[in-house]
JSON list of C-alpha atoms in Angstrom, two decimals:
[
{"chain": "A", "resi": 1, "resn": "MET", "atom": "CA", "xyz": [-13.19, -18.42, -17.02]},
{"chain": "A", "resi": 2, "resn": "ALA", "atom": "CA", "xyz": [-14.44, -21.93, -18.11]},
{"chain": "A", "resi": 3, "resn": "ALA", "atom": "CA", "xyz": [-11.30, -23.28, -16.73]},
{"chain": "A", "resi": 4, "resn": "VAL", "atom": "CA", "xyz": [-11.63, -21.49, -13.67]},
{"chain": "A", "resi": 5, "resn": "ASP", "atom": "CA", "xyz": [-15.14, -22.92, -13.31]},
{"chain": "A", "resi": 6, "resn": "TRP", "atom": "CA", "xyz": [-13.55, -26.11, -13.83]},
{"chain": "A", "resi": 7, "resn": "LEU", "atom": "CA", "xyz": [-10.89, -26.17, -11.25]},
{"chain": "A", "resi": 8, "resn": "ASN", "atom": "CA", "xyz": [-13.57, -24.72, -8.74]},
{"chain": "A", "resi": 9, "resn": "GLY", "atom": "CA", "xyz": [-15.96, -27.57, -9.69]},
{"chain": "A", "resi": 10, "resn": "GLU", "atom": "CA", "xyz": [-13.54, -30.25, -9.53]},
{"chain": "A", "resi": 11, "resn": "GLY", "atom": "CA", "xyz": [-12.13, -28.93, -6.52]},
{"chain": "A", "resi": 12, "resn": "ILE", "atom": "CA", "xyz": [-8.68, -28.75, -7.53]},
{"chain": "A", "resi": 13, "resn": "PRO", "atom": "CA", "xyz": [-6.27, -26.23, -5.35]},
{"chain": "A", "resi": 14, "resn": "VAL", "atom": "CA", "xyz": [-4.62, -23.70, -7.59]},
{"chain": "A", "resi": 15, "resn": "ASP", "atom": "CA", "xyz": [-1.60, -21.21, -6.37]},
{"chain": "A", "resi": 16, "resn": "TRP", "atom": "CA", "xyz": [-0.99, -19.91, -10.02]},
{"chain": "A", "resi": 17, "resn": "LEU", "atom": "CA", "xyz": [-2.91, -19.64, -13.10]},
{"chain": "A", "resi": 18, "resn": "VAL", "atom": "CA", "xyz": [-0.59, -19.32, -16.42]},
{"chain": "A", "resi": 19, "resn": "ASN", "atom": "CA", "xyz": [-2.36, -18.89, -19.69]},
{"chain": "A", "resi": 20, "resn": "ILE", "atom": "CA", "xyz": [-0.52, -20.18, -22.74]},
{"chain": "A", "resi": 21, "resn": "THR", "atom": "CA", "xyz": [-1.63, -21.08, -26.52]},
{"chain": "A", "resi": 22, "resn": "GLY", "atom": "CA", "xyz": [-0.38, -23.74, -28.78]},
{"chain": "A", "resi": 23, "resn": "GLN", "atom": "CA", "xyz": [1.82, -21.14, -30.42]},
{"chain": "A", "resi": 24, "resn": "ASP", "atom": "CA", "xyz": [3.80, -20.71, -26.97]},
{"chain": "A", "resi": 25, "resn": "TYR", "atom": "CA", "xyz": [6.78, -22.58, -25.74]},
{"chain": "A", "resi": 26, "resn": "PRO", "atom": "CA", "xyz": [8.94, -22.51, -22.36]},
{"chain": "A", "resi": 27, "resn": "LEU", "atom": "CA", "xyz": [12.15, -20.58, -22.58]},
{"chain": "A", "resi": 28, "resn": "ARG", "atom": "CA", "xyz": [13.04, -22.07, -19.18]},
{"chain": "A", "resi": 29, "resn": "PRO", "atom": "CA", "xyz": [12.57, -25.20, -17.21]},
{"chain": "A", "resi": 30, "resn": "LEU", "atom": "CA", "xyz": [8.72, -24.93, -15.54]},
{"chain": "A", "resi": 31, "resn": "ASP", "atom": "CA", "xyz": [10.41, -25.39, -11.91]},
{"chain": "A", "resi": 32, "resn": "GLN", "atom": "CA", "xyz": [12.18, -22.49, -12.29]},
{"chain": "A", "resi": 33, "resn": "SER", "atom": "CA", "xyz": [9.58, -20.25, -13.70]},
{"chain": "A", "resi": 34, "resn": "GLU", "atom": "CA", "xyz": [7.48, -21.51, -10.71]},
{"chain": "A", "resi": 35, "resn": "ALA", "atom": "CA", "xyz": [10.01, -20.66, -8.16]},
{"chain": "A", "resi": 36, "resn": "GLU", "atom": "CA", "xyz": [10.11, -17.13, -9.33]},
{"chain": "A", "resi": 37, "resn": "LEU", "atom": "CA", "xyz": [6.41, -16.76, -9.09]},
{"chain": "A", "resi": 38, "resn": "VAL", "atom": "CA", "xyz": [6.29, -17.94, -5.87]},
{"chain": "A", "resi": 39, "resn": "ASP", "atom": "CA", "xyz": [9.41, -16.10, -4.24]},
{"chain": "A", "resi": 40, "resn": "SER", "atom": "CA", "xyz": [8.10, -12.71, -5.94]},
{"chain": "A", "resi": 41, "resn": "GLY", "atom": "CA", "xyz": [5.92, -11.94, -3.32]},
{"chain": "A", "resi": 42, "resn": "ALA", "atom": "CA", "xyz": [3.60, -10.52, -6.06]},
{"chain": "A", "resi": 43, "resn": "ASP", "atom": "CA", "xyz": [-0.01, -11.26, -6.50]},
{"chain": "A", "resi": 44, "resn": "GLY", "atom": "CA", "xyz": [0.68, -11.21, -10.56]},
{"chain": "A", "resi": 45, "resn": "PHE", "atom": "CA", "xyz": [2.75, -10.57, -13.31]},
{"chain": "A", "resi": 46, "resn": "MET", "atom": "CA", "xyz": [0.41, -8.63, -15.91]},
{"chain": "A", "resi": 47, "resn": "GLU", "atom": "CA", "xyz": [1.79, -5.96, -18.77]},
{"chain": "A", "resi": 48, "resn": "TYR", "atom": "CA", "xyz": [-0.86, -3.21, -17.92]},
{"chain": "A", "resi": 49, "resn": "TRP", "atom": "CA", "xyz": [-0.74, 0.53, -18.62]},
{"chain": "A", "resi": 50, "resn": "ASP", "atom": "CA", "xyz": [-3.48, 3.10, -18.29]},
{"chain": "A", "resi": 51, "resn": "ALA", "atom": "CA", "xyz": [-4.95, 3.05, -21.68]},
{"chain": "A", "resi": 52, "resn": "LEU", "atom": "CA", "xyz": [-5.24, 6.71, -22.25]},
{"chain": "A", "resi": 53, "resn": "GLY", "atom": "CA", "xyz": [-2.65, 7.89, -19.81]},
{"chain": "A", "resi": 54, "resn": "PRO", "atom": "CA", "xyz": [1.26, 9.34, -20.91]},
{"chain": "A", "resi": 55, "resn": "GLN", "atom": "CA", "xyz": [2.48, 5.79, -20.40]},
{"chain": "A", "resi": 56, "resn": "SER", "atom": "CA", "xyz": [0.11, 3.87, -22.67]},
{"chain": "A", "resi": 57, "resn": "HIS", "atom": "CA", "xyz": [1.72, 1.79, -25.50]},
{"chain": "A", "resi": 58, "resn": "TRP", "atom": "CA", "xyz": [-1.44, 2.32, -27.87]},
{"chain": "A", "resi": 59, "resn": "PRO", "atom": "CA", "xyz": [-2.10, 5.56, -29.98]},
{"chain": "A", "resi": 60, "resn": "ARG", "atom": "CA", "xyz": [-5.19, 7.07, -28.62]},
{"chain": "A", "resi": 61, "resn": "SER", "atom": "CA", "xyz": [-6.78, 6.66, -31.82]},
{"chain": "A", "resi": 62, "resn": "ARG", "atom": "CA", "xyz": [-6.56, 3.02, -31.35]},
{"chain": "A", "resi": 63, "resn": "VAL", "atom": "CA", "xyz": [-7.51, 2.88, -27.81]},
{"chain": "A", "resi": 64, "resn": "ARG", "atom": "CA", "xyz": [-11.12, 4.86, -28.40]},
{"chain": "A", "resi": 65, "resn": "SER", "atom": "CA", "xyz": [-11.70, 2.24, -31.74]},
{"chain": "A", "resi": 66, "resn": "ARG", "atom": "CA", "xyz": [-11.07, -0.74, -29.97]},
{"chain": "A", "resi": 67, "resn": "TYR", "atom": "CA", "xyz": [-12.84, 0.05, -26.74]},
{"chain": "A", "resi": 68, "resn": "TYR", "atom": "CA", "xyz": [-15.23, 2.82, -27.26]},
{"chain": "A", "resi": 69, "resn": "PHE", "atom": "CA", "xyz": [-17.16, 1.13, -30.08]},
{"chain": "A", "resi": 70, "resn": "GLN", "atom": "CA", "xyz": [-19.41, -1.80, -30.07]},
{"chain": "A", "resi": 71, "resn": "HIS", "atom": "CA", "xyz": [-18.42, -4.08, -33.13]},
{"chain": "A", "resi": 72, "resn": "ARG", "atom": "CA", "xyz": [-19.81, -6.99, -34.74]},
{"chain": "A", "resi": 73, "resn": "ARG", "atom": "CA", "xyz": [-17.84, -9.02, -36.60]},
{"chain": "A", "resi": 74, "resn": "LEU", "atom": "CA", "xyz": [-19.38, -9.96, -39.93]},
{"chain": "A", "resi": 75, "resn": "VAL", "atom": "CA", "xyz": [-16.92, -12.58, -41.50]},
{"chain": "A", "resi": 76, "resn": "GLY", "atom": "CA", "xyz": [-13.29, -13.95, -41.21]},
{"chain": "A", "resi": 77, "resn": "LEU", "atom": "CA", "xyz": [-10.66, -12.77, -43.51]},
{"chain": "A", "resi": 78, "resn": "SER", "atom": "CA", "xyz": [-7.46, -14.41, -44.95]},
{"chain": "A", "resi": 79, "resn": "PRO", "atom": "CA", "xyz": [-4.34, -12.57, -44.65]},
{"chain": "A", "resi": 80, "resn": "ARG", "atom": "CA", "xyz": [-4.75, -11.80, -48.50]},
{"chain": "A", "resi": 81, "resn": "ALA", "atom": "CA", "xyz": [-8.39, -10.17, -48.13]},
{"chain": "A", "resi": 82, "resn": "LYS", "atom": "CA", "xyz": [-6.87, -8.15, -44.92]},
{"chain": "A", "resi": 83, "resn": "ARG", "atom": "CA", "xyz": [-4.07, -6.75, -47.17]},
{"chain": "A", "resi": 84, "resn": "MET", "atom": "CA", "xyz": [-6.95, -5.94, -49.98]},
{"chain": "A", "resi": 85, "resn": "LEU", "atom": "CA", "xyz": [-9.43, -4.24, -47.44]},
{"chain": "A", "resi": 86, "resn": "ARG", "atom": "CA", "xyz": [-7.33, -2.38, -45.28]},
{"chain": "A", "resi": 87, "resn": "PRO", "atom": "CA", "xyz": [-7.79, 0.98, -47.21]},
{"chain": "A", "resi": 88, "resn": "ILE", "atom": "CA", "xyz": [-11.40, 0.87, -46.26]},
{"chain": "A", "resi": 89, "resn": "GLN", "atom": "CA", "xyz": [-10.43, 1.90, -42.72]},
{"chain": "A", "resi": 90, "resn": "ALA", "atom": "CA", "xyz": [-9.75, 5.30, -43.90]},
{"chain": "A", "resi": 91, "resn": "VAL", "atom": "CA", "xyz": [-13.46, 5.75, -43.19]},
{"chain": "A", "resi": 92, "resn": "ASN", "atom": "CA", "xyz": [-12.43, 6.06, -39.40]},
{"chain": "A", "resi": 93, "resn": "ARG", "atom": "CA", "xyz": [-10.39, 9.00, -39.99]},
{"chain": "A", "resi": 94, "resn": "VAL", "atom": "CA", "xyz": [-13.05, 11.23, -41.17]},
{"chain": "A", "resi": 95, "resn": "GLN", "atom": "CA", "xyz": [-15.85, 10.73, -38.89]},
{"chain": "A", "resi": 96, "resn": "PRO", "atom": "CA", "xyz": [-16.67, 9.85, -35.36]},
{"chain": "A", "resi": 97, "resn": "LEU", "atom": "CA", "xyz": [-19.68, 7.66, -35.17]},
{"chain": "A", "resi": 98, "resn": "VAL", "atom": "CA", "xyz": [-18.54, 4.39, -37.09]},
{"chain": "A", "resi": 99, "resn": "ARG", "atom": "CA", "xyz": [-15.43, 1.86, -37.22]},
{"chain": "A", "resi": 100, "resn": "LEU", "atom": "CA", "xyz": [-14.34, -0.50, -39.94]},
{"chain": "A", "resi": 101, "resn": "HIS", "atom": "CA", "xyz": [-11.72, -2.81, -39.09]},
{"chain": "A", "resi": 102, "resn": "VAL", "atom": "CA", "xyz": [-9.94, -5.80, -40.78]},
{"chain": "A", "resi": 103, "resn": "SER", "atom": "CA", "xyz": [-7.49, -7.35, -38.33]},
{"chain": "A", "resi": 104, "resn": "TYR", "atom": "CA", "xyz": [-9.79, -9.39, -36.64]},
{"chain": "A", "resi": 105, "resn": "GLY", "atom": "CA", "xyz": [-11.53, -10.07, -39.43]},
{"chain": "A", "resi": 106, "resn": "LEU", "atom": "CA", "xyz": [-14.00, -7.72, -41.14]},
{"chain": "A", "resi": 107, "resn": "ALA", "atom": "CA", "xyz": [-16.09, -5.77, -38.49]},
{"chain": "A", "resi": 108, "resn": "VAL", "atom": "CA", "xyz": [-17.79, -2.87, -38.22]},
{"chain": "A", "resi": 109, "resn": "GLY", "atom": "CA", "xyz": [-18.28, -0.73, -34.92]},
{"chain": "A", "resi": 110, "resn": "ARG", "atom": "CA", "xyz": [-20.44, 2.18, -33.53]},
{"chain": "A", "resi": 111, "resn": "ARG", "atom": "CA", "xyz": [-19.84, 4.21, -31.10]},
{"chain": "A", "resi": 112, "resn": "ALA", "atom": "CA", "xyz": [-21.28, 3.40, -27.70]},
{"chain": "A", "resi": 113, "resn": "ARG", "atom": "CA", "xyz": [-21.71, 4.49, -24.10]},
{"chain": "A", "resi": 114, "resn": "THR", "atom": "CA", "xyz": [-18.93, 2.69, -22.00]},
{"chain": "A", "resi": 115, "resn": "PRO", "atom": "CA", "xyz": [-18.94, 1.61, -18.50]},
{"chain": "A", "resi": 116, "resn": "PHE", "atom": "CA", "xyz": [-15.54, 3.09, -18.04]},
{"chain": "A", "resi": 117, "resn": "GLY", "atom": "CA", "xyz": [-15.06, 5.59, -15.42]},
{"chain": "A", "resi": 118, "resn": "PRO", "atom": "CA", "xyz": [-13.44, 6.87, -11.99]},
{"chain": "A", "resi": 119, "resn": "ASP", "atom": "CA", "xyz": [-14.22, 3.44, -10.50]},
{"chain": "A", "resi": 120, "resn": "LEU", "atom": "CA", "xyz": [-13.29, 1.21, -13.64]},
{"chain": "A", "resi": 121, "resn": "ARG", "atom": "CA", "xyz": [-10.58, 2.93, -15.37]},
{"chain": "A", "resi": 122, "resn": "LEU", "atom": "CA", "xyz": [-9.54, 1.42, -18.81]},
{"chain": "A", "resi": 123, "resn": "HIS", "atom": "CA", "xyz": [-6.16, -0.42, -18.94]},
{"chain": "A", "resi": 124, "resn": "GLY", "atom": "CA", "xyz": [-4.38, -2.41, -21.43]},
{"chain": "A", "resi": 125, "resn": "GLY", "atom": "CA", "xyz": [-1.82, -4.88, -21.75]},
{"chain": "A", "resi": 126, "resn": "SER", "atom": "CA", "xyz": [-0.70, -8.27, -23.00]},
{"chain": "A", "resi": 127, "resn": "ALA", "atom": "CA", "xyz": [-3.54, -10.78, -23.21]},
{"chain": "A", "resi": 128, "resn": "PHE", "atom": "CA", "xyz": [-0.82, -13.34, -21.47]},
{"chain": "A", "resi": 129, "resn": "ALA", "atom": "CA", "xyz": [-0.41, -13.21, -17.37]},
{"chain": "A", "resi": 130, "resn": "SER", "atom": "CA", "xyz": [0.46, -15.29, -14.39]},
{"chain": "A", "resi": 131, "resn": "LEU", "atom": "CA", "xyz": [-1.84, -14.51, -11.86]},
{"chain": "A", "resi": 132, "resn": "SER", "atom": "CA", "xyz": [-2.12, -16.02, -8.15]},
{"chain": "A", "resi": 133, "resn": "TRP", "atom": "CA", "xyz": [-5.32, -17.38, -7.41]},
{"chain": "A", "resi": 134, "resn": "PRO", "atom": "CA", "xyz": [-6.70, -14.54, -5.25]},
{"chain": "A", "resi": 135, "resn": "VAL", "atom": "CA", "xyz": [-6.45, -12.37, -8.40]},
{"chain": "A", "resi": 136, "resn": "VAL", "atom": "CA", "xyz": [-8.25, -14.93, -10.40]},
{"chain": "A", "resi": 137, "resn": "ALA", "atom": "CA", "xyz": [-11.00, -15.74, -7.97]},
{"chain": "A", "resi": 138, "resn": "TYR", "atom": "CA", "xyz": [-11.22, -11.78, -7.75]},
{"chain": "A", "resi": 139, "resn": "LEU", "atom": "CA", "xyz": [-11.91, -11.74, -11.50]},
{"chain": "A", "resi": 140, "resn": "ARG", "atom": "CA", "xyz": [-14.26, -14.85, -11.45]},
{"chain": "A", "resi": 141, "resn": "GLU", "atom": "CA", "xyz": [-16.30, -12.81, -8.83]},
{"chain": "A", "resi": 142, "resn": "TYR", "atom": "CA", "xyz": [-16.25, -9.75, -10.67]},
{"chain": "A", "resi": 143, "resn": "PHE", "atom": "CA", "xyz": [-17.61, -11.64, -13.84]},
{"chain": "A", "resi": 144, "resn": "ASP", "atom": "CA", "xyz": [-20.65, -12.82, -11.87]},
{"chain": "A", "resi": 145, "resn": "ARG", "atom": "CA", "xyz": [-21.42, -9.41, -10.14]},
{"chain": "A", "resi": 146, "resn": "ARG", "atom": "CA", "xyz": [-20.77, -7.27, -13.37]},
{"chain": "A", "resi": 147, "resn": "PRO", "atom": "CA", "xyz": [-22.26, -8.99, -16.40]},
{"chain": "A", "resi": 148, "resn": "ASP", "atom": "CA", "xyz": [-23.00, -5.63, -17.89]},
{"chain": "A", "resi": 149, "resn": "VAL", "atom": "CA", "xyz": [-19.00, -4.97, -18.13]},
{"chain": "A", "resi": 150, "resn": "VAL", "atom": "CA", "xyz": [-18.81, -8.50, -19.31]},
{"chain": "A", "resi": 151, "resn": "ALA", "atom": "CA", "xyz": [-21.23, -8.03, -22.25]},
{"chain": "A", "resi": 152, "resn": "TYR", "atom": "CA", "xyz": [-19.50, -4.58, -23.10]},
{"chain": "A", "resi": 153, "resn": "PHE", "atom": "CA", "xyz": [-16.37, -5.95, -23.70]},
{"chain": "A", "resi": 154, "resn": "ARG", "atom": "CA", "xyz": [-17.73, -9.03, -25.55]},
{"chain": "A", "resi": 155, "resn": "ARG", "atom": "CA", "xyz": [-18.26, -6.59, -28.43]},
{"chain": "A", "resi": 156, "resn": "CYS", "atom": "CA", "xyz": [-14.98, -4.52, -28.26]},
{"chain": "A", "resi": 157, "resn": "LEU", "atom": "CA", "xyz": [-11.90, -5.42, -30.46]},
{"chain": "A", "resi": 158, "resn": "SER", "atom": "CA", "xyz": [-9.52, -7.32, -28.51]},
{"chain": "A", "resi": 159, "resn": "PRO", "atom": "CA", "xyz": [-11.01, -7.61, -25.39]},
{"chain": "A", "resi": 160, "resn": "VAL", "atom": "CA", "xyz": [-8.39, -10.01, -23.94]},
{"chain": "A", "resi": 161, "resn": "GLU", "atom": "CA", "xyz": [-5.73, -7.35, -24.00]},
{"chain": "A", "resi": 162, "resn": "ALA", "atom": "CA", "xyz": [-8.07, -4.77, -21.82]},
{"chain": "A", "resi": 163, "resn": "VAL", "atom": "CA", "xyz": [-10.75, -6.98, -19.64]},
{"chain": "A", "resi": 164, "resn": "PHE", "atom": "CA", "xyz": [-8.02, -8.58, -16.85]},
{"chain": "A", "resi": 165, "resn": "GLN", "atom": "CA", "xyz": [-6.03, -5.41, -16.74]},
{"chain": "A", "resi": 166, "resn": "THR", "atom": "CA", "xyz": [-9.11, -3.05, -16.21]},
{"chain": "A", "resi": 167, "resn": "ILE", "atom": "CA", "xyz": [-10.67, -4.93, -13.82]},
{"chain": "A", "resi": 168, "resn": "VAL", "atom": "CA", "xyz": [-7.37, -6.23, -11.58]},
{"chain": "A", "resi": 169, "resn": "CYS", "atom": "CA", "xyz": [-5.97, -2.57, -12.02]},
{"chain": "A", "resi": 170, "resn": "SER", "atom": "CA", "xyz": [-9.28, -0.49, -11.08]},
{"chain": "A", "resi": 171, "resn": "SER", "atom": "CA", "xyz": [-9.31, -2.73, -7.90]},
{"chain": "A", "resi": 172, "resn": "GLY", "atom": "CA", "xyz": [-6.52, -1.23, -6.11]},
{"chain": "A", "resi": 173, "resn": "GLN", "atom": "CA", "xyz": [-6.20, -4.37, -4.12]},
{"chain": "A", "resi": 174, "resn": "PHE", "atom": "CA", "xyz": [-3.50, -6.13, -5.71]},
{"chain": "A", "resi": 175, "resn": "ASN", "atom": "CA", "xyz": [0.68, -6.08, -6.05]},
{"chain": "A", "resi": 176, "resn": "LEU", "atom": "CA", "xyz": [1.29, -6.61, -9.84]},
{"chain": "A", "resi": 177, "resn": "VAL", "atom": "CA", "xyz": [4.40, -6.76, -11.36]},
{"chain": "A", "resi": 178, "resn": "PRO", "atom": "CA", "xyz": [4.30, -5.03, -14.97]},
{"chain": "A", "resi": 179, "resn": "ASP", "atom": "CA", "xyz": [5.98, -7.91, -16.86]},
{"chain": "A", "resi": 180, "resn": "CYS", "atom": "CA", "xyz": [3.70, -10.63, -18.48]},
{"chain": "A", "resi": 181, "resn": "LYS", "atom": "CA", "xyz": [6.90, -13.11, -18.39]},
{"chain": "A", "resi": 182, "resn": "ARG", "atom": "CA", "xyz": [6.17, -13.92, -21.92]},
{"chain": "A", "resi": 183, "resn": "TYR", "atom": "CA", "xyz": [8.75, -12.74, -25.25]},
{"chain": "A", "resi": 184, "resn": "PHE", "atom": "CA", "xyz": [7.02, -11.84, -28.23]},
{"chain": "A", "resi": 185, "resn": "ASP", "atom": "CA", "xyz": [8.35, -9.37, -31.20]},
{"chain": "A", "resi": 186, "resn": "PHE", "atom": "CA", "xyz": [5.98, -7.32, -32.91]},
{"chain": "A", "resi": 187, "resn": "ARG", "atom": "CA", "xyz": [8.75, -5.51, -35.18]},
{"chain": "A", "resi": 188, "resn": "GLY", "atom": "CA", "xyz": [7.40, -5.24, -38.60]},
{"chain": "A", "resi": 189, "resn": "SER", "atom": "CA", "xyz": [3.59, -6.25, -37.01]},
{"chain": "A", "resi": 190, "resn": "GLN", "atom": "CA", "xyz": [1.28, -6.61, -39.72]},
{"chain": "A", "resi": 191, "resn": "PHE", "atom": "CA", "xyz": [-2.18, -6.00, -38.41]},
{"chain": "A", "resi": 192, "resn": "ASN", "atom": "CA", "xyz": [-1.20, -5.70, -34.35]},
{"chain": "A", "resi": 193, "resn": "HIS", "atom": "CA", "xyz": [0.02, -9.26, -34.36]},
{"chain": "A", "resi": 194, "resn": "PRO", "atom": "CA", "xyz": [3.57, -10.44, -33.24]},
{"chain": "A", "resi": 195, "resn": "LYS", "atom": "CA", "xyz": [5.90, -12.05, -36.09]},
{"chain": "A", "resi": 196, "resn": "SER", "atom": "CA", "xyz": [6.83, -15.84, -35.92]},
{"chain": "A", "resi": 197, "resn": "LEU", "atom": "CA", "xyz": [9.90, -16.42, -34.06]},
{"chain": "A", "resi": 198, "resn": "THR", "atom": "CA", "xyz": [13.05, -18.13, -36.54]},
{"chain": "A", "resi": 199, "resn": "ALA", "atom": "CA", "xyz": [16.33, -19.26, -34.98]},
{"chain": "A", "resi": 200, "resn": "GLU", "atom": "CA", "xyz": [17.89, -15.88, -35.22]},
{"chain": "A", "resi": 201, "resn": "ASP", "atom": "CA", "xyz": [15.44, -14.70, -32.42]},
{"chain": "A", "resi": 202, "resn": "LEU", "atom": "CA", "xyz": [16.38, -17.37, -30.00]},
{"chain": "A", "resi": 203, "resn": "PRO", "atom": "CA", "xyz": [19.51, -15.53, -28.31]},
{"chain": "A", "resi": 204, "resn": "ARG", "atom": "CA", "xyz": [17.16, -12.45, -27.54]},
{"chain": "A", "resi": 205, "resn": "ALA", "atom": "CA", "xyz": [14.14, -14.58, -26.49]},
{"chain": "A", "resi": 206, "resn": "LEU", "atom": "CA", "xyz": [16.68, -16.77, -23.98]},
{"chain": "A", "resi": 207, "resn": "ALA", "atom": "CA", "xyz": [17.79, -13.20, -22.75]},
{"chain": "A", "resi": 208, "resn": "SER", "atom": "CA", "xyz": [15.03, -11.76, -22.01]},
{"chain": "A", "resi": 209, "resn": "GLY", "atom": "CA", "xyz": [14.26, -13.48, -18.78]},
{"chain": "A", "resi": 210, "resn": "ALA", "atom": "CA", "xyz": [10.71, -14.32, -20.10]},
{"chain": "A", "resi": 211, "resn": "HIS", "atom": "CA", "xyz": [9.22, -17.88, -19.10]},
{"chain": "A", "resi": 212, "resn": "PHE", "atom": "CA", "xyz": [7.40, -18.42, -22.19]},
{"chain": "A", "resi": 213, "resn": "ALA", "atom": "CA", "xyz": [7.74, -17.14, -26.01]},
{"chain": "A", "resi": 214, "resn": "ARG", "atom": "CA", "xyz": [5.47, -16.62, -29.01]},
{"chain": "A", "resi": 215, "resn": "LYS", "atom": "CA", "xyz": [4.81, -17.22, -31.79]},
{"chain": "A", "resi": 216, "resn": "PHE", "atom": "CA", "xyz": [6.39, -20.31, -33.06]},
{"chain": "A", "resi": 217, "resn": "ASP", "atom": "CA", "xyz": [5.11, -21.80, -36.53]},
{"chain": "A", "resi": 218, "resn": "TYR", "atom": "CA", "xyz": [6.00, -25.56, -35.69]},
{"chain": "A", "resi": 219, "resn": "GLU", "atom": "CA", "xyz": [5.29, -26.27, -39.25]},
{"chain": "A", "resi": 220, "resn": "ARG", "atom": "CA", "xyz": [7.68, -23.93, -40.76]},
{"chain": "A", "resi": 221, "resn": "HIS", "atom": "CA", "xyz": [10.26, -24.24, -38.40]},
{"chain": "A", "resi": 222, "resn": "PRO", "atom": "CA", "xyz": [10.33, -27.43, -36.26]},
{"chain": "A", "resi": 223, "resn": "GLU", "atom": "CA", "xyz": [14.07, -27.14, -35.44]},
{"chain": "A", "resi": 224, "resn": "LEU", "atom": "CA", "xyz": [13.16, -24.46, -33.03]},
{"chain": "A", "resi": 225, "resn": "LEU", "atom": "CA", "xyz": [11.55, -26.95, -30.68]},
{"chain": "A", "resi": 226, "resn": "ASP", "atom": "CA", "xyz": [14.80, -28.96, -30.85]},
{"chain": "A", "resi": 227, "resn": "LEU", "atom": "CA", "xyz": [17.15, -26.18, -30.16]},
{"chain": "A", "resi": 228, "resn": "LEU", "atom": "CA", "xyz": [14.61, -25.11, -27.10]},
{"chain": "A", "resi": 229, "resn": "ASP", "atom": "CA", "xyz": [14.49, -28.74, -25.43]},
{"chain": "A", "resi": 230, "resn": "ALA", "atom": "CA", "xyz": [18.14, -29.03, -25.93]},
{"chain": "A", "resi": 231, "resn": "HIS", "atom": "CA", "xyz": [18.43, -25.85, -24.05]},
{"chain": "A", "resi": 232, "resn": "LEU", "atom": "CA", "xyz": [15.94, -26.76, -21.50]},
{"chain": "A", "resi": 233, "resn": "ALA", "atom": "CA", "xyz": [17.57, -30.10, -20.48]},
{"chain": "A", "resi": 234, "resn": "ALA", "atom": "CA", "xyz": [21.20, -28.25, -20.38]},
{"chain": "A", "resi": 235, "resn": "ALA", "atom": "CA", "xyz": [19.53, -25.49, -17.85]},
{"chain": "A", "resi": 236, "resn": "ALA", "atom": "CA", "xyz": [17.70, -28.40, -15.88]},
{"chain": "A", "resi": 237, "resn": "ARG", "atom": "CA", "xyz": [20.93, -29.91, -15.46]},
{"chain": "A", "resi": 238, "resn": "GLN", "atom": "CA", "xyz": [22.73, -26.84, -14.00]},
{"chain": "A", "resi": 239, "resn": "GLU", "atom": "CA", "xyz": [19.98, -26.73, -11.36]}
]
């Protein structure tokens, strides 16, 4: 939203907003990805599902722990500390009022009254999306109009995997393609984070049709960038 405010303040016209991180890299030339967005006729490409519905990708216990409790992060944790402290999460299975989590640092949560209901149904999905500007403008307006919802999500675990989906899908106003156009691999995931990709993963990633892939560990596998750059250059020459 800070980026959106900056764009608005500078008067920069934008058609699509695509969020990436320093661990992402394109799988296709950017002009090809842009053309697919524009030609789709859709308002956005966003992975989403009704969080407690039959098609949800998450177990109900995860949904309730993440989004029906208000959390306070006490301290960051190293990967080793997370592994050592993981057994304390067993307390979550034996009582309904308190939650302890280590995936995002040591966090403690208490059961809370949620803002969810018929007009704001909880949805989840990837934190990454490609959204047309009308969707972005709606989100910006909603954030201003409903600071209570923003405040609630701020103290949920992993709010970025639910807040945009919940607001946009509950509006009923937009034509969304349920595909975030990102490639990631959660096989063997630890603490709900995707694996760092290697050269063995590239054929599957390139065949996915995604615009970007993540996560890349540039220090451990710098050769991946050279391989991807060569692929992108060849794809550009074929246009």
